[in-house]
Amino acid sequence: MSLGLRLDLRQTQNIVLTPQLQQAIRMLQLSNLELARAIEKEVSENPFLDAVSKYGPESSMEDVEARSRSDSGSNPQKDNGLEPDEGWHNTDSPKADEYRISITGASNPRRDHHQTLDAEWQFTQPRTLVDYLQEQLAVLAMRAEEREVLRILLGYLDEDGFIRETDQELSVAIGVDVETIAGCRDAICQCDPSGVGSQNLRGCLKLQLMERGRLDPAMACLIDNLDLVARADLTQLGALCGVDESDLQEMIMELKALDPRPGRNFTDTEPATVIPDLYVVPTREGWFIRLNSTTLPKVIVDREYYTSVRRSGLVQKDRDYLSERLQSANWLVKALDQRAQTMIRVGRAIFERQKPFLKQGPAGLQPLVLKQIAEATSLHESTVSRATADKYVATPHGTLPLKYFFSTAIADISGQAIHSAEAIRQQIKRMIEQETSYHVLSDDQIVDRLRLRGVVLARRTVAKYREAMGIGSSVQRRRARALERQFAELN
């Protein structure tokens, strides 16, 4: 057999992800607010892309998010003229020029500490925990070095009022000796509110009891065994603390009266708000589904500018660059249009199958998998997965992630899969919420009750669902409810 070289021609088919296809896939994965920021970047880099704000040139991203929350209760029929179709309202073919976003924006005065604030804003803002502590520490006689360490330590306070790092860790991070760190921490711990500056919950509770003159050895032992308090293991707690049951109950009542988060009344950050990507609201004809247009960008291609620049005397390299930028702008608008259509198709397919949820809430949630939506929309499962990833929908029962509506099926007594796992979890939760201190359900009893409702589950499955919802065992719940009953009788 001889060896040699030869040249062959073959035809093969391969899937090639072009830059445009990669851009479309990436945009489909982004939520509305993430997409808005991505568009801001594209507009700043492409001279032929322009964005028009729905709220005017001075609107910022924070303004758009706030208006989106306030617009959630608006009448959807004012935003879209849609025709009824089998109990649904839907956009026929959403266009990219119907999207809205603000690209230009002013800085947020709450986050820009270098901006000059007007007097009205300054006097109407709530006092932060750091400000409150600085006022108290200002009267102490301390060296300049210690005051600088105090200023740095206040920056380590979390929203609960704790400084979680140890004195050794702070010593290495700040570059001063451990004794100085300990002294400055003690100064913070002496301030109001009581317990602030502690390293953990145990230290916080001990400081509050010490201030009240109630930190005796038995109470200190109780605080050192908070895990037993959470499990309501009174027998073991009584043995460790060396007190009888009545004294132990009074100690636990005193412990519950303390503040485990001394800094919570001084939080200076606004709670995170979920901005929905889709809205599903009832109408007279049925259900209305639409995109949250207040957070989507309105992007246009400035062809006039391209034409005027093209007419000027340019070398071939510059002409190629302008053509590439124009093509990129066109592809972006097309990708936005395709994303909108995909989101509407997927959202409509989901709620066609989850109409019982819209009427009944979580108890009516139906089993659903990605494959069913892929078949209904003629899309690939990976596309459906991207369209639902990190997306939220506002429903009559709250704003929920789209992934929430995908749930595995649970078979009934006849062997037919008609119950969703999430609906079963909600049933278990309601059963436990209806328990009394005299009658606490075991996992086996929950299994029997579900069987009476036509749901067949193993005991270990019930235990898994219960633990996933953060619900303790029947023994732990029985102890906790007995303790609550005793507290109520004492009061």
XYZ file of C-alpha atoms in Angstrom:
491
model
C 0.000 0.000 0.000
C 1.437 3.354 -1.077
C 1.027 6.610 0.837
C 0.460 9.903 -0.931
C -1.256 13.284 -0.860
C -4.357 14.202 -2.856
C -6.887 17.028 -3.010
C -10.608 16.236 -2.656
C -13.667 18.517 -2.820
C -16.606 17.763 -0.511
C -19.902 19.471 0.229
C -21.070 19.495 3.854
C -23.730 21.371 5.808
C -22.728 23.083 9.045
C -24.548 25.465 11.336
C -22.601 28.709 11.488
C -23.458 31.314 14.119
C -22.991 34.588 12.303
C -22.392 37.729 14.370
C -25.955 38.833 13.614
C -27.404 35.524 14.829
C -25.280 35.678 17.952
C -26.590 39.191 18.605
C -30.217 38.031 18.227
C -29.654 35.112 20.619
C -27.982 37.359 23.176
C -30.810 39.899 23.058
C -33.421 37.196 23.523
C -31.726 36.124 26.753
C -31.708 39.637 28.219
C -34.512 41.024 30.335
C -36.070 44.328 29.331
C -33.879 46.444 31.616
C -30.724 44.563 30.624
C -31.668 45.009 26.979
C -32.187 48.735 27.569
C -28.648 49.137 28.833
C -27.266 47.057 25.964
C -29.063 49.339 23.503
C -27.606 52.395 25.220
C -24.160 51.026 24.517
C -24.993 50.246 20.868
C -26.391 53.747 20.326
C -23.263 55.328 21.786
C -21.023 53.293 19.449
C -23.038 53.410 16.208
C -23.423 56.865 14.566
C -26.443 55.713 12.527
C -28.515 54.568 15.505
C -30.764 57.012 17.302
C -33.018 56.601 20.319
C -36.050 58.689 21.190
C -37.264 58.898 24.791
C -40.936 58.518 25.595
C -40.484 60.716 28.665
C -38.328 63.479 27.241
C -34.594 64.146 26.991
C -34.068 64.547 30.749
C -35.467 61.137 31.721
C -33.050 58.715 33.341
C -33.185 54.944 33.641
C -34.481 55.327 37.201
C -37.310 57.546 35.899
C -38.266 54.946 33.320
C -38.272 52.166 35.922
C -40.406 54.262 38.285
C -42.879 55.108 35.517
C -42.990 51.466 34.526
C -44.096 50.561 38.047
C -46.696 53.323 38.085
C -47.964 52.373 34.607
C -48.549 48.738 35.582
C -52.141 49.487 36.490
C -52.927 51.475 33.361
C -55.542 50.362 30.850
C -53.770 48.184 28.287
C -56.337 48.934 25.610
C -55.067 52.505 25.510
C -51.591 51.262 24.587
C -52.458 48.727 21.906
C -55.402 48.526 19.568
C -55.852 44.753 19.457
C -58.551 42.492 18.109
C -60.003 39.697 20.270
C -58.921 36.186 19.323
C -60.337 33.204 21.263
C -60.413 35.100 24.533
C -56.981 36.657 24.011
C -55.667 40.023 22.973
C -52.352 39.939 21.201
C -50.143 42.088 19.023
C -50.370 41.068 15.385
C -46.781 41.958 14.491
C -44.925 44.118 16.994
C -42.579 46.592 15.362
C -39.317 47.859 16.666
C -40.429 51.463 16.285
C -43.143 50.852 18.929
C -40.605 50.270 21.688
C -39.821 52.812 24.364
C -36.807 53.636 26.492
C -34.817 56.579 27.780
C -31.204 56.722 26.639
C -30.125 60.146 27.856
C -30.471 60.637 31.566
C -29.421 62.755 34.484
C -27.466 61.304 37.364
C -29.385 60.104 40.404
C -28.754 62.454 43.367
C -29.105 59.540 45.778
C -26.093 57.862 44.220
C -23.993 60.817 43.128
C -22.553 62.109 46.399
C -20.381 64.643 44.611
C -23.339 66.467 43.120
C -24.473 69.652 44.819
C -27.822 68.908 46.432
C -30.454 71.540 46.918
C -31.629 72.364 50.445
C -35.080 70.873 49.973
C -33.663 67.478 49.024
C -31.165 67.508 51.885
C -33.737 68.244 54.581
C -36.311 65.744 53.304
C -33.999 62.697 53.199
C -34.174 60.209 56.089
C -31.194 60.064 58.421
C -28.974 57.071 57.761
C -27.503 54.799 60.419
C -23.996 56.080 59.702
C -25.127 59.690 60.151
C -26.869 58.814 63.413
C -23.787 57.055 64.794
C -21.446 59.839 63.700
C -23.499 62.346 65.698
C -23.069 60.214 68.842
C -19.383 59.450 68.289
C -18.554 63.106 67.644
C -18.769 63.911 71.381
C -16.163 61.308 72.378
C -12.626 62.398 73.186
C -10.475 60.443 70.737
C -7.262 60.803 68.832
C -7.315 61.697 65.132
C -6.112 58.208 64.228
C -8.956 56.590 66.165
C -11.536 58.846 64.535
C -10.244 57.826 61.116
C -10.529 54.149 62.095
C -14.075 54.804 63.337
C -14.975 56.413 60.025
C -13.680 53.369 58.156
C -15.440 50.910 60.482
C -18.777 52.648 59.920
C -18.354 51.817 56.254
C -18.351 48.109 57.161
C -21.840 48.264 58.704
C -24.389 46.165 56.837
C -28.098 46.888 56.580
C -28.785 45.008 59.847
C -26.307 47.165 61.778
C -23.636 44.455 62.102
C -19.916 44.575 61.330
C -19.509 40.949 60.262
C -15.704 40.931 60.005
C -13.573 39.876 62.969
C -11.175 42.285 64.652
C -8.231 40.393 63.127
C -9.682 40.688 59.612
C -10.346 44.398 60.096
C -6.834 44.894 61.458
C -5.323 43.432 58.289
C -7.693 45.315 55.995
C -7.261 48.734 57.646
C -3.636 48.381 58.673
C -3.874 49.140 62.411
C -3.385 46.955 65.476
C -6.145 44.718 66.830
C -6.399 46.685 70.104
C -7.315 49.868 68.229
C -9.948 47.998 66.197
C -11.418 46.455 69.350
C -11.572 49.835 71.088
C -13.291 51.506 68.141
C -15.767 48.644 67.830
C -16.576 48.961 71.552
C -17.228 52.673 71.023
C -19.711 51.871 68.260
C -21.364 49.169 70.369
C -22.040 51.724 73.123
C -24.134 53.817 70.738
C -27.848 53.754 70.115
C -29.557 51.620 68.798
C -28.509 48.938 71.225
C -26.644 46.061 69.609
C -25.273 48.010 66.647
C -21.701 47.190 65.637
C -21.873 43.565 66.797
C -20.261 40.843 64.748
C -23.270 38.497 64.779
C -26.755 37.975 66.201
C -25.504 36.441 69.458
C -23.341 39.460 70.205
C -26.195 41.815 69.350
C -28.623 40.100 71.740
C -26.038 39.951 74.522
C -25.364 43.690 74.219
C -29.077 44.479 74.536
C -29.473 42.234 77.568
C -26.318 43.668 79.138
C -27.749 47.174 78.760
C -30.896 46.015 80.580
C -28.896 44.259 83.303
C -30.324 40.853 82.351
C -27.280 39.023 80.986
C -26.942 36.342 83.643
C -25.249 32.948 82.982
C -28.546 31.225 82.200
C -29.503 33.864 79.610
C -26.010 33.760 78.088
C -26.336 29.977 77.736
C -29.721 30.423 76.070
C -28.257 32.829 73.516
C -25.374 30.448 72.837
C -27.929 27.787 71.872
C -30.192 29.714 69.509
C -30.448 26.654 67.250
C -32.254 24.817 70.059
C -34.507 27.846 70.585
C -35.430 27.733 66.881
C -36.323 24.040 67.230
C -38.237 24.734 70.462
C -36.315 21.965 72.227
C -37.316 23.046 75.743
C -36.109 19.885 77.455
C -32.508 20.219 76.308
C -32.523 24.003 76.791
C -33.734 23.627 80.367
C -30.975 21.135 81.109
C -28.262 23.356 79.606
C -29.449 26.576 81.252
C -30.216 24.938 84.594
C -33.728 26.412 84.926
C -37.208 24.928 85.112
C -39.787 25.127 82.336
C -41.588 28.234 83.597
C -38.358 30.221 83.952
C -37.262 29.039 80.512
C -40.498 30.263 78.948
C -40.036 33.698 80.532
C -36.450 33.814 79.254
C -37.570 32.974 75.725
C -40.297 35.619 75.887
C -37.681 38.168 76.977
C -35.420 37.038 74.152
C -38.200 37.481 71.585
C -38.716 41.063 72.780
C -35.180 42.031 71.676
C -34.353 43.590 68.297
C -32.328 41.157 66.148
C -31.698 43.802 63.455
C -30.899 47.138 65.121
C -30.065 48.846 61.842
C -33.236 48.021 59.928
C -34.975 51.307 60.802
C -32.117 53.284 59.261
C -31.798 51.577 55.897
C -30.908 54.135 53.199
C -31.420 51.898 50.191
C -34.663 51.435 48.340
C -35.903 47.829 48.148
C -35.285 46.124 44.832
C -38.355 46.116 42.619
C -38.969 43.536 39.925
C -39.895 45.168 36.622
C -42.111 42.812 34.574
C -41.294 42.083 30.952
C -44.879 41.062 30.136
C -48.327 41.990 31.406
C -51.316 39.612 31.577
C -54.535 41.376 32.616
C -58.225 40.487 32.301
C -60.511 42.300 29.872
C -64.141 41.898 28.901
C -63.251 39.755 25.917
C -60.759 37.552 27.753
C -57.104 37.979 28.688
C -54.769 40.635 27.373
C -51.036 39.981 27.016
C -48.520 42.613 25.985
C -44.895 43.609 26.346
C -43.883 46.150 28.933
C -43.208 48.882 26.401
C -42.101 51.408 29.029
C -38.759 49.642 29.406
C -38.160 48.678 25.786
C -36.099 50.876 23.462
C -37.338 52.874 20.540
C -34.444 52.634 18.108
C -34.364 54.133 14.620
C -31.797 54.056 11.828
C -30.735 57.532 10.678
C -30.477 56.910 6.931
C -30.402 60.602 6.082
C -27.218 61.027 8.068
C -25.723 57.990 6.347
C -26.574 59.424 2.922
C -25.106 62.823 3.709
C -21.863 61.329 5.018
C -21.648 58.908 2.112
C -21.790 61.750 -0.416
C -18.706 63.419 1.011
C -15.359 62.495 -0.411
C -14.244 59.372 1.447
C -11.656 56.726 0.809
C -12.748 53.124 0.299
C -11.798 52.138 3.841
C -14.120 54.773 5.292
C -16.918 53.729 2.925
C -16.590 50.127 4.080
C -16.776 51.227 7.700
C -19.945 53.260 7.100
C -21.577 50.342 5.269
C -20.718 47.979 8.105
C -22.168 50.371 10.691
C -25.379 50.798 8.694
C -25.754 47.053 8.299
C -25.188 46.598 12.034
C -27.881 49.176 12.800
C -30.353 47.455 10.476
C -29.610 44.095 12.067
C -30.181 45.529 15.531
C -33.639 46.840 14.634
C -34.501 43.518 13.036
C -33.293 41.613 16.109
C -35.440 43.774 18.387
C -38.477 43.139 16.200
C -37.832 39.395 16.203
C -37.329 39.368 19.984
C -40.675 41.104 20.542
C -42.524 38.632 18.346
C -40.875 35.669 20.060
C -41.698 36.990 23.544
C -45.355 37.487 22.637
C -45.627 34.044 21.020
C -44.042 32.299 23.983
C -46.043 34.282 26.549
C -49.321 33.597 24.798
C -48.557 29.879 24.491
C -47.737 29.665 28.196
C -50.928 31.318 29.394
C -53.106 29.446 26.936
C -52.151 26.407 29.011
C -52.147 28.234 32.355
C -55.620 29.798 32.204
C -56.622 27.927 35.395
C -53.785 29.726 37.165
C -55.074 33.108 35.990
C -58.479 32.296 37.486
C -57.556 30.306 40.604
C -54.005 31.299 41.452
C -51.179 28.865 42.266
C -53.669 26.089 43.049
C -54.658 26.038 39.381
C -51.120 25.754 38.008
C -50.935 23.112 35.278
C -48.013 20.805 34.427
C -45.925 22.355 31.673
C -42.542 21.676 30.064
C -40.478 23.544 27.488
C -41.217 20.952 24.817
C -44.954 21.736 24.871
C -44.340 25.448 24.312
C -41.747 24.683 21.627
C -44.264 22.559 19.722
C -47.030 25.147 20.100
C -44.853 28.021 18.845
C -42.790 26.067 16.256
C -39.638 27.157 18.068
C -36.701 25.154 19.380
C -36.661 24.307 23.083
C -33.449 26.287 23.523
C -35.165 29.359 22.059
C -38.085 28.974 24.466
C -35.616 28.577 27.329
C -33.824 31.800 26.362
C -37.111 33.672 25.948
C -38.201 32.734 29.480
C -34.853 33.059 31.273
C -34.738 35.971 33.767
C -38.078 37.287 32.486
C -40.980 38.297 34.722
C -44.684 38.613 34.017
C -47.258 40.665 35.931
C -50.409 38.609 36.555
C -53.537 39.117 38.710
C -51.771 36.964 41.326
C -48.498 38.868 41.442
C -45.340 39.375 39.406
C -43.682 36.005 38.848
C -40.792 34.655 36.758
C -41.842 32.940 33.549
C -39.931 29.851 34.676
C -42.435 29.573 37.542
C -45.079 28.349 35.117
C -43.017 25.321 34.076
C -43.655 22.510 36.520
C -43.323 18.742 36.424
C -46.434 16.557 36.391
C -47.725 14.479 39.299
C -49.897 11.441 38.528
C -53.284 10.953 40.172
C -54.769 7.683 41.373
C -55.734 6.663 37.836
C -52.152 7.197 36.656
C -52.883 10.304 34.591
C -50.483 13.231 35.040
C -52.849 16.123 35.726
C -51.326 17.860 38.764
C -48.336 20.175 38.734
C -45.643 19.904 41.387
C -46.032 23.587 42.308
C -49.779 23.206 42.846
C -49.126 20.224 45.132
C -46.601 22.268 47.128
C -49.228 24.984 47.587
C -51.725 22.398 48.865
C -49.179 21.098 51.390
C -48.443 24.654 52.514
C -52.143 25.414 53.066
C -52.604 22.204 55.070
C -49.755 23.138 57.391
C -50.970 26.731 57.750
C -54.359 25.416 58.941
C -52.814 23.317 61.714
C -53.619 24.033 65.340
C -51.406 23.666 68.388
C -53.398 20.530 69.318
C -53.318 18.902 65.896
C -50.104 18.961 63.842
C -49.963 16.858 60.671
C -47.181 14.362 60.129
C -45.835 13.700 56.627
C -47.782 10.423 56.522
C -51.016 12.235 57.373
C -50.335 14.792 54.627
C -49.844 11.880 52.203
C -53.212 10.432 53.233
C -54.997 13.774 52.795
C -53.468 14.262 49.360
C -54.572 10.759 48.391
C -58.138 11.679 49.291
C -57.812 14.553 46.808
C -56.610 12.188 44.103
C -52.891 12.925 44.438
C -50.462 10.045 44.955
C -47.165 11.037 46.569
C -44.543 9.192 48.557
C -43.766 10.377 52.090
C -40.203 11.286 51.128
C -41.565 13.485 48.311
C -43.799 15.333 50.773
C -40.794 15.803 53.061
C -38.731 17.124 50.143
C -41.424 19.642 49.162
C -41.862 20.718 52.788
C -38.136 21.282 53.311
C -37.893 23.192 50.017
C -40.503 25.639 51.350
C -38.535 26.063 54.592
C -41.147 24.298 56.759
C -39.939 22.265 59.700
C -40.884 18.708 60.563
C -44.031 17.813 62.512
C -41.973 17.476 65.729
C -40.500 20.964 65.327
C -43.870 22.492 64.440
C -45.560 20.776 67.370
C -42.994 22.176 69.804
C -43.221 25.657 68.297
C -47.040 25.709 68.378
C -47.092 24.396 71.948
C -44.706 27.157 72.947
C -46.875 29.765 71.225
C -49.939 28.426 73.053
C -48.145 28.666 76.376
C -47.036 32.224 75.636
C -50.616 33.153 74.785
C -51.891 31.650 78.030
C -49.290 33.556 80.063
C -50.306 36.827 78.422
